[in-house]
Tab-separated table of C-alpha atoms in Angstrom:
chain	number	residue	atom	x	y	z
M	96	MET	CA	-70.542	38.557	29.527
M	97	THR	CA	-69.801	34.933	28.633
M	98	LEU	CA	-68.726	34.294	25.040
M	99	VAL	CA	-70.149	31.031	23.695
M	100	LEU	CA	-69.242	29.444	20.360
M	101	VAL	CA	-72.104	27.567	18.712
M	102	THR	CA	-70.968	25.395	15.822
M	103	GLY	CA	-73.773	24.671	13.367
M	104	GLY	CA	-75.613	27.649	14.824
M	105	CYS	CA	-77.551	28.337	11.623
M	106	GLY	CA	-79.155	24.890	11.658
M	107	PHE	CA	-82.337	23.458	13.080
M	108	VAL	CA	-81.253	22.870	16.684
M	109	GLY	CA	-78.268	25.214	16.671
M	110	SER	CA	-80.283	28.301	15.770
M	111	HIS	CA	-82.651	27.680	18.686
M	112	VAL	CA	-79.643	27.280	21.000
M	113	VAL	CA	-78.352	30.641	19.765
M	114	ASP	CA	-81.703	32.270	20.498
M	115	GLU	CA	-81.796	30.810	24.026
M	116	LEU	CA	-78.260	31.944	24.773
M	117	VAL	CA	-78.842	35.469	23.462
M	118	ALA	CA	-82.054	35.722	25.472
M	119	GLY	CA	-80.053	34.759	28.566
M	120	GLY	CA	-77.525	37.536	28.045
M	121	ALA	CA	-74.609	35.597	26.531
M	122	ASP	CA	-72.393	36.832	23.733
M	123	VAL	CA	-72.648	34.281	20.932
M	124	ARG	CA	-70.334	33.496	18.035
M	125	VAL	CA	-71.574	31.068	15.363
M	126	LEU	CA	-69.499	28.928	13.018
M	127	ASP	CA	-71.557	27.350	10.247
M	128	LEU	CA	-70.762	25.965	6.807
M	129	LEU	CA	-74.244	26.613	5.384
M	130	HIS	CA	-73.966	23.174	3.789
M	131	PRO	CA	-76.050	22.999	0.584
M	132	LEU	CA	-77.735	19.797	1.815
M	133	SER	CA	-79.273	21.886	4.589
M	134	HIS	CA	-79.310	25.478	3.340
M	135	GLU	CA	-79.999	27.113	-0.004
M	136	ARG	CA	-78.933	30.437	1.528
M	137	ALA	CA	-78.439	32.024	4.938
M	138	PRO	CA	-81.768	31.557	6.750
M	139	GLU	CA	-83.951	34.546	7.546
M	140	TYR	CA	-84.306	33.506	11.176
M	141	LEU	CA	-80.640	34.148	12.131
M	142	ASN	CA	-80.393	36.090	15.372
M	143	PRO	CA	-79.005	39.590	14.682
M	144	ALA	CA	-77.422	39.744	18.144
M	145	ALA	CA	-74.996	36.913	17.344
M	146	GLU	CA	-71.701	37.097	15.440
M	147	TYR	CA	-71.652	34.814	12.381
M	148	VAL	CA	-68.614	33.189	10.769
M	149	PHE	CA	-69.340	31.138	7.659
M	150	GLY	CA	-66.902	28.352	6.902
M	151	ASP	CA	-65.882	24.724	7.384
M	152	ILE	CA	-65.224	23.298	10.843
M	153	ARG	CA	-62.537	21.131	9.249
M	154	ASP	CA	-60.466	24.290	8.528
M	155	PRO	CA	-58.003	24.530	11.461
M	156	GLU	CA	-57.089	28.198	10.901
M	157	LEU	CA	-60.730	29.233	10.843
M	158	VAL	CA	-61.545	27.145	13.920
M	159	ALA	CA	-58.560	28.637	15.787
M	160	GLN	CA	-59.979	32.110	15.114
M	161	CYS	CA	-63.450	31.062	16.229
M	162	VAL	CA	-62.380	29.536	19.562
M	163	ASP	CA	-60.311	32.588	20.496
M	164	GLY	CA	-61.724	34.110	23.667
M	165	VAL	CA	-64.638	31.686	24.091
M	166	GLU	CA	-65.467	30.282	27.517
M	167	SER	CA	-67.741	27.476	26.334
M	168	VAL	CA	-68.703	25.657	23.151
M	169	SER	CA	-72.022	24.204	22.015
M	170	HIS	CA	-71.001	21.773	19.280
M	171	GLN	CA	-74.017	21.250	17.025
M	172	ALA	CA	-72.313	21.063	13.611
M	173	ALA	CA	-72.882	17.687	11.918
M	174	MET	CA	-74.468	15.874	9.031
M	175	VAL	CA	-77.593	14.160	10.365
M	176	GLY	CA	-80.036	11.427	9.336
M	177	LEU	CA	-79.458	8.174	7.515
M	178	GLY	CA	-78.553	9.855	4.245
M	179	SER	CA	-79.081	8.400	0.785
M	180	ASP	CA	-76.893	5.277	0.901
M	181	PHE	CA	-73.504	4.024	2.073
M	182	GLY	CA	-71.871	6.326	-0.445
M	183	ASP	CA	-72.400	9.120	2.095
M	184	VAL	CA	-69.945	7.497	4.521
M	185	VAL	CA	-66.958	9.731	3.673
M	186	ASP	CA	-68.981	12.926	4.034
M	187	TYR	CA	-70.443	11.804	7.367
M	188	VAL	CA	-67.048	10.840	8.795
M	189	GLY	CA	-65.468	14.016	7.428
M	190	HIS	CA	-68.009	16.499	8.741
M	191	ASN	CA	-68.859	14.738	11.994
M	192	ASP	CA	-65.643	13.116	13.165
M	193	LEU	CA	-62.849	15.022	11.420
M	194	GLY	CA	-64.731	18.247	12.107
M	195	THR	CA	-64.997	17.359	15.793
M	196	ALA	CA	-61.320	16.361	15.945
M	197	THR	CA	-60.322	19.701	14.394
M	198	LEU	CA	-62.402	21.608	16.930
M	199	LEU	CA	-61.016	19.615	19.866
M	200	ARG	CA	-57.412	20.058	18.767
M	201	GLU	CA	-57.792	23.837	18.609
M	202	LEU	CA	-59.528	23.891	21.989
M	203	ALA	CA	-56.718	21.769	23.473
M	204	ARG	CA	-54.168	24.345	22.302
M	205	ARG	CA	-55.792	27.059	24.393
M	206	PRO	CA	-54.253	27.934	27.757
M	207	ALA	CA	-57.478	27.194	29.648
M	208	PRO	CA	-60.017	24.458	28.809
M	209	ALA	CA	-63.435	25.570	27.556
M	210	ARG	CA	-66.678	23.948	28.667
M	211	LEU	CA	-67.957	21.737	25.828
M	212	VAL	CA	-71.466	20.467	25.192
M	213	LEU	CA	-71.756	17.968	22.327
M	214	ALA	CA	-74.921	17.359	20.350
M	215	SER	CA	-75.020	13.565	20.371
M	216	SER	CA	-77.943	11.299	19.540
M	217	MET	CA	-79.986	8.370	20.749
M	218	VAL	CA	-78.784	6.522	17.625
M	219	VAL	CA	-75.633	5.555	19.550
M	220	TYR	CA	-77.743	3.001	21.459
M	221	GLY	CA	-78.770	1.105	18.336
M	222	GLU	CA	-81.818	-0.810	19.488
M	223	GLY	CA	-83.299	0.402	22.746
M	224	ARG	CA	-83.702	-1.560	25.969
M	225	TYR	CA	-85.643	-4.841	25.923
M	226	ARG	CA	-86.776	-7.391	28.473
M	227	CYS	CA	-87.456	-11.078	27.862
M	228	GLU	CA	-90.067	-12.765	30.012
M	229	GLU	CA	-87.640	-15.627	30.716
M	230	HIS	CA	-84.160	-14.111	30.455
M	231	GLY	CA	-84.658	-10.576	31.757
M	232	LEU	CA	-82.760	-7.731	30.083
M	233	VAL	CA	-81.375	-8.854	26.725
M	234	ARG	CA	-79.670	-7.185	23.792
M	235	PRO	CA	-81.346	-8.186	20.515
M	236	GLU	CA	-79.200	-8.790	17.485
M	237	PRO	CA	-79.647	-6.616	14.375
M	238	ARG	CA	-82.883	-7.521	12.613
M	239	LYS	CA	-82.405	-9.902	9.713
M	240	GLN	CA	-83.496	-8.889	6.238
M	241	GLU	CA	-85.538	-12.038	5.666
M	242	ARG	CA	-87.652	-11.330	8.756
M	243	LEU	CA	-88.176	-7.726	7.703
M	244	GLU	CA	-89.207	-8.890	4.229
M	245	ALA	CA	-91.793	-11.135	5.885
M	246	GLY	CA	-93.173	-8.262	7.943
M	247	ALA	CA	-91.730	-9.593	11.209
M	248	PHE	CA	-90.473	-6.272	12.548
M	249	GLU	CA	-90.215	-6.946	16.278
M	250	PRO	CA	-86.818	-8.076	17.609
M	251	THR	CA	-86.761	-11.372	19.462
M	252	CYS	CA	-84.726	-12.786	22.311
M	253	SER	CA	-81.418	-14.144	21.025
M	254	LEU	CA	-81.585	-16.890	23.690
M	255	CYS	CA	-85.113	-18.235	23.261
M	256	SER	CA	-86.628	-16.348	20.279
M	257	ARG	CA	-89.509	-15.063	22.416
M	258	SER	CA	-91.070	-11.651	21.906
M	259	LEU	CA	-89.464	-8.800	23.838
M	260	ALA	CA	-90.976	-5.891	25.743
M	261	PRO	CA	-89.306	-2.515	25.084
M	262	GLU	CA	-88.311	-0.295	28.023
M	263	ALA	CA	-86.891	3.209	28.455
M	264	VAL	CA	-83.157	3.163	27.790
M	265	PRO	CA	-80.860	4.735	30.419
M	266	GLU	CA	-77.552	6.464	29.721
M	267	ASP	CA	-75.487	3.556	31.071
M	268	ALA	CA	-76.789	1.212	28.362
M	269	ARG	CA	-74.072	-0.181	26.121
M	270	ILE	CA	-73.745	1.791	22.902
M	271	ASP	CA	-74.234	-0.220	19.727
M	272	PRO	CA	-74.374	2.036	16.633
M	273	ARG	CA	-76.043	0.294	13.682
M	274	ASN	CA	-75.655	2.729	10.781
M	275	VAL	CA	-73.083	5.208	9.481
M	276	TYR	CA	-74.587	8.250	11.166
M	277	ALA	CA	-74.779	6.410	14.486
M	278	ALA	CA	-71.151	5.304	14.184
M	279	THR	CA	-70.010	8.899	13.657
M	280	LYS	CA	-71.990	10.141	16.663
M	281	ALA	CA	-70.485	7.419	18.863
M	282	GLN	CA	-67.037	8.409	17.641
M	283	GLN	CA	-67.768	12.063	18.443
M	284	GLU	CA	-68.605	11.073	22.018
M	285	GLN	CA	-65.414	9.041	22.329
M	286	LEU	CA	-63.242	11.833	20.918
M	287	CYS	CA	-64.796	14.313	23.339
M	288	ALA	CA	-64.268	11.928	26.258
M	289	ALA	CA	-60.578	11.601	25.336
M	290	PHE	CA	-60.340	15.400	25.093
M	291	ALA	CA	-61.850	15.725	28.584
M	292	ARG	CA	-59.429	13.201	30.097
M	293	GLU	CA	-56.339	14.787	28.562
M	294	THR	CA	-57.181	18.467	29.113
M	295	GLY	CA	-59.382	18.459	32.206
M	296	ALA	CA	-62.162	20.170	30.257
M	297	ALA	CA	-65.751	19.633	31.351
M	298	VAL	CA	-67.615	17.790	28.590
M	299	THR	CA	-71.275	16.846	28.360
M	300	ALA	CA	-72.856	14.773	25.573
M	301	LEU	CA	-76.571	15.359	25.052
M	302	ARG	CA	-78.181	12.364	23.378
M	303	TYR	CA	-81.068	13.912	21.501
M	304	HIS	CA	-84.037	11.721	20.779
M	305	ASN	CA	-86.326	12.551	17.824
M	306	VAL	CA	-86.229	16.348	17.657
M	307	TYR	CA	-89.002	18.188	15.814
M	308	GLY	CA	-90.377	21.697	15.521
M	309	PRO	CA	-89.958	24.983	13.614
M	310	ARG	CA	-86.988	25.365	11.227
M	311	MET	CA	-86.695	21.657	10.453
M	312	PRO	CA	-85.180	21.046	7.030
M	313	ARG	CA	-87.734	20.030	4.427
M	314	ASP	CA	-88.110	16.666	2.711
M	315	THR	CA	-84.569	15.362	2.078
M	316	PRO	CA	-82.817	12.049	2.862
M	317	TYR	CA	-81.202	13.934	5.755
M	318	ALA	CA	-84.426	15.246	7.316
M	319	GLY	CA	-86.250	13.827	10.324
M	320	VAL	CA	-89.411	11.783	9.971
M	321	ALA	CA	-91.623	14.606	11.274
M	322	SER	CA	-90.382	16.913	8.522
M	323	ILE	CA	-90.815	14.217	5.869
M	324	PHE	CA	-94.426	13.649	6.951
M	325	ARG	CA	-95.141	17.375	7.063
M	326	SER	CA	-93.651	17.924	3.581
M	327	ALA	CA	-95.770	15.100	2.138
M	328	LEU	CA	-98.961	16.539	3.627
M	329	GLU	CA	-98.126	20.026	2.345
M	330	GLY	CA	-97.740	18.519	-1.113
M	331	GLY	CA	-101.151	16.850	-0.905
M	332	ARG	CA	-99.635	13.392	-0.466
M	333	ALA	CA	-100.294	10.789	2.192
M	334	PRO	CA	-97.402	10.301	4.636
M	335	GLN	CA	-95.626	7.022	3.919
M	336	VAL	CA	-95.135	5.153	7.199
M	337	PHE	CA	-92.479	2.431	7.143
M	338	GLU	CA	-92.846	-1.029	8.708
M	339	ASP	CA	-96.203	-1.275	10.515
M	340	GLY	CA	-96.063	2.193	12.066
M	341	ARG	CA	-95.842	0.809	15.594
M	342	GLN	CA	-92.146	1.513	16.133
M	343	LEU	CA	-91.741	3.636	19.264
M	344	ARG	CA	-89.727	6.846	19.541
M	345	ASP	CA	-89.489	9.786	21.917
M	346	PHE	CA	-90.370	12.997	20.057
M	347	VAL	CA	-88.885	16.011	21.835
M	348	HIS	CA	-89.536	19.611	20.816
M	349	VAL	CA	-86.619	21.704	19.584
M	350	ARG	CA	-87.236	24.458	22.154
M	351	ASP	CA	-86.854	21.875	24.901
M	352	VAL	CA	-83.618	20.661	23.296
M	353	ALA	CA	-82.288	24.222	23.180
M	354	ALA	CA	-83.162	24.675	26.850
M	355	ALA	CA	-81.288	21.463	27.708
M	356	ASN	CA	-78.194	22.817	25.954
M	357	VAL	CA	-78.246	26.051	27.939
M	358	LEU	CA	-78.671	24.117	31.189
M	359	ALA	CA	-75.760	21.826	30.271
M	360	LEU	CA	-73.494	24.782	29.458
M	361	GLY	CA	-74.072	26.145	32.948
M	362	ALA	CA	-74.138	22.929	34.979
M	363	PRO	CA	-71.206	21.155	36.649
M	364	ALA	CA	-72.510	17.740	35.554
M	365	THR	CA	-70.563	15.888	32.868
M	366	GLY	CA	-71.042	12.697	30.878
M	367	ALA	CA	-73.981	11.586	28.736
M	368	PHE	CA	-77.597	12.647	29.158
M	369	ASN	CA	-80.756	11.672	27.304
M	370	VAL	CA	-82.641	14.710	26.023
M	371	ALA	CA	-86.192	13.524	25.549
M	372	SER	CA	-89.782	14.091	26.573
M	373	GLY	CA	-90.122	10.881	28.574
M	374	GLU	CA	-93.321	9.968	26.685
M	375	PRO	CA	-92.902	7.461	23.830
M	376	HIS	CA	-95.213	7.605	20.809
M	377	SER	CA	-95.339	5.476	17.694
M	378	VAL	CA	-94.265	6.762	14.307
M	379	GLY	CA	-97.781	5.953	13.114
M	380	ASP	CA	-99.227	8.160	15.860
M	381	LEU	CA	-97.052	11.045	14.704
M	382	ALA	CA	-98.209	10.650	11.102
M	383	SER	CA	-101.891	10.363	12.043
M	384	ASP	CA	-101.882	13.279	14.486
M	385	LEU	CA	-99.996	15.515	12.080
M	386	ALA	CA	-102.363	14.629	9.220
M	387	ALA	CA	-105.345	15.438	11.448
M	388	ALA	CA	-103.827	18.770	12.508
M	389	ILE	CA	-103.175	19.765	8.897
M	390	GLY	CA	-106.391	18.273	7.543
M	391	GLY	CA	-104.431	16.221	5.036
M	392	ALA	CA	-104.486	12.732	3.603
M	393	ALA	CA	-104.516	9.796	5.996
M	394	PRO	CA	-101.126	8.075	6.381
M	395	GLU	CA	-100.352	4.941	4.383
M	396	THR	CA	-98.509	2.140	6.170
M	397	THR	CA	-96.207	0.661	3.536
M	398	GLY	CA	-94.394	-2.250	5.172
M	399	ASP	CA	-91.167	-0.873	3.668
M	400	TYR	CA	-88.071	-0.804	5.848
M	401	ARG	CA	-84.497	0.429	6.014
M	402	LEU	CA	-81.783	-1.917	7.255
M	403	GLY	CA	-80.173	0.887	9.252
M	404	ASP	CA	-83.336	1.535	11.267
M	405	VAL	CA	-83.991	0.127	14.720
M	406	ARG	CA	-87.388	-0.892	16.045
M	407	HIS	CA	-87.934	0.813	19.406
M	408	VAL	CA	-85.819	3.368	21.216
M	409	PHE	CA	-87.127	5.775	23.828
M	410	ALA	CA	-85.506	7.351	26.828
M	411	SER	CA	-85.167	7.370	30.553
M	412	THR	CA	-85.099	11.061	31.530
M	413	GLU	CA	-84.267	10.636	35.223
M	414	ARG	CA	-80.575	11.545	35.027
M	415	ALA	CA	-81.169	14.740	33.040
M	416	ALA	CA	-83.818	15.815	35.518
M	417	ALA	CA	-81.657	15.092	38.564
M	418	GLU	CA	-78.306	16.469	37.357
M	419	LEU	CA	-79.203	19.128	34.781
M	420	GLY	CA	-82.618	20.134	36.062
M	421	PHE	CA	-84.035	19.422	32.609
M	422	ARG	CA	-87.625	18.406	32.029
M	423	ALA	CA	-89.358	18.815	28.660
M	424	LYS	CA	-92.195	21.332	28.729
M	425	VAL	CA	-93.775	21.059	25.262
M	426	SER	CA	-96.315	18.224	25.097
M	427	PHE	CA	-96.586	15.943	22.084
M	428	ALA	CA	-100.076	17.239	21.266
M	429	GLU	CA	-98.992	20.876	21.505
M	430	GLY	CA	-95.841	20.300	19.479
M	431	VAL	CA	-97.638	18.445	16.673
M	432	ARG	CA	-100.256	21.203	16.417
M	433	GLU	CA	-97.477	23.773	16.097
M	434	LEU	CA	-95.562	21.695	13.554
M	435	ALA	CA	-98.645	21.627	11.320
M	436	THR	CA	-98.145	25.319	10.495
M	437	ALA	CA	-94.567	26.077	11.632
M	438	PRO	CA	-92.127	27.392	9.011
M	439	LEU	CA	-89.662	24.769	7.768
M	440	ARG	CA	-86.300	25.396	6.142
């Protein structure tokens, strides 16, 4: 049977990838640090059919042992989210970029290249895709703090200052990372592309949009917005919705993301692919629907903002459907109902 290495295979997405691979008959080896920001202990949900190695992906000797004999790699290990502040920059670069470089170097030393699927992110796009009524497709500049302070959250055309209409962003959009996490994910993609060119390895980057579902980490600066809302409601608090709540995202269920990874590991297609549901929803919608499903306090729209956030980003899913055969199956309504009671980490 095929031996697959899953880095970060104890985490939110990685553990679901492990389950999908095991269910499909693969032999699975996991390398995971069990970072204290994500894990207090080894989770109870770990798949007993997989082999687990606990350690740091930045350790070349350990990585060399882990890649021995593998035919493909699902690289999920990373620090995620915006973090606490810019002081996190060294940890993000270390875990995400140095860790990826260490993995790629050990894979390059093997006699035959292994198939590699990278967990990337929609954050590499920065702002999504926008159209101006007069100037067509335009790239808005980063939002200025004075406009955010005034509650003017929508980006405007840099040529005429008109309002812009957001559109689904395709994979060929120019990347424009606008925070530390986004910069490290873009660098991961570029390192993997260089690895592919120099070794002939097949590499696919899956740009996850807003992933949610069972096993999400609880309320931390590194958790996703769905988990933060769920944790607030569990604690009897109203979810705090930043800006005006109308910012659009594509919320994609973690089981769909795991399925996309398995498809990518077995497909000949390479390059970048959006992994998304294809149905944008506002952050306010997520908070309201989750509160209704739990029977908790109504969300509070705060007007607060984070400079690293972008306004609208949601995906075109055409390429993933055509080349990977991937289409999300879990609807937003179904996924939110499940999240209301699903176990978090």
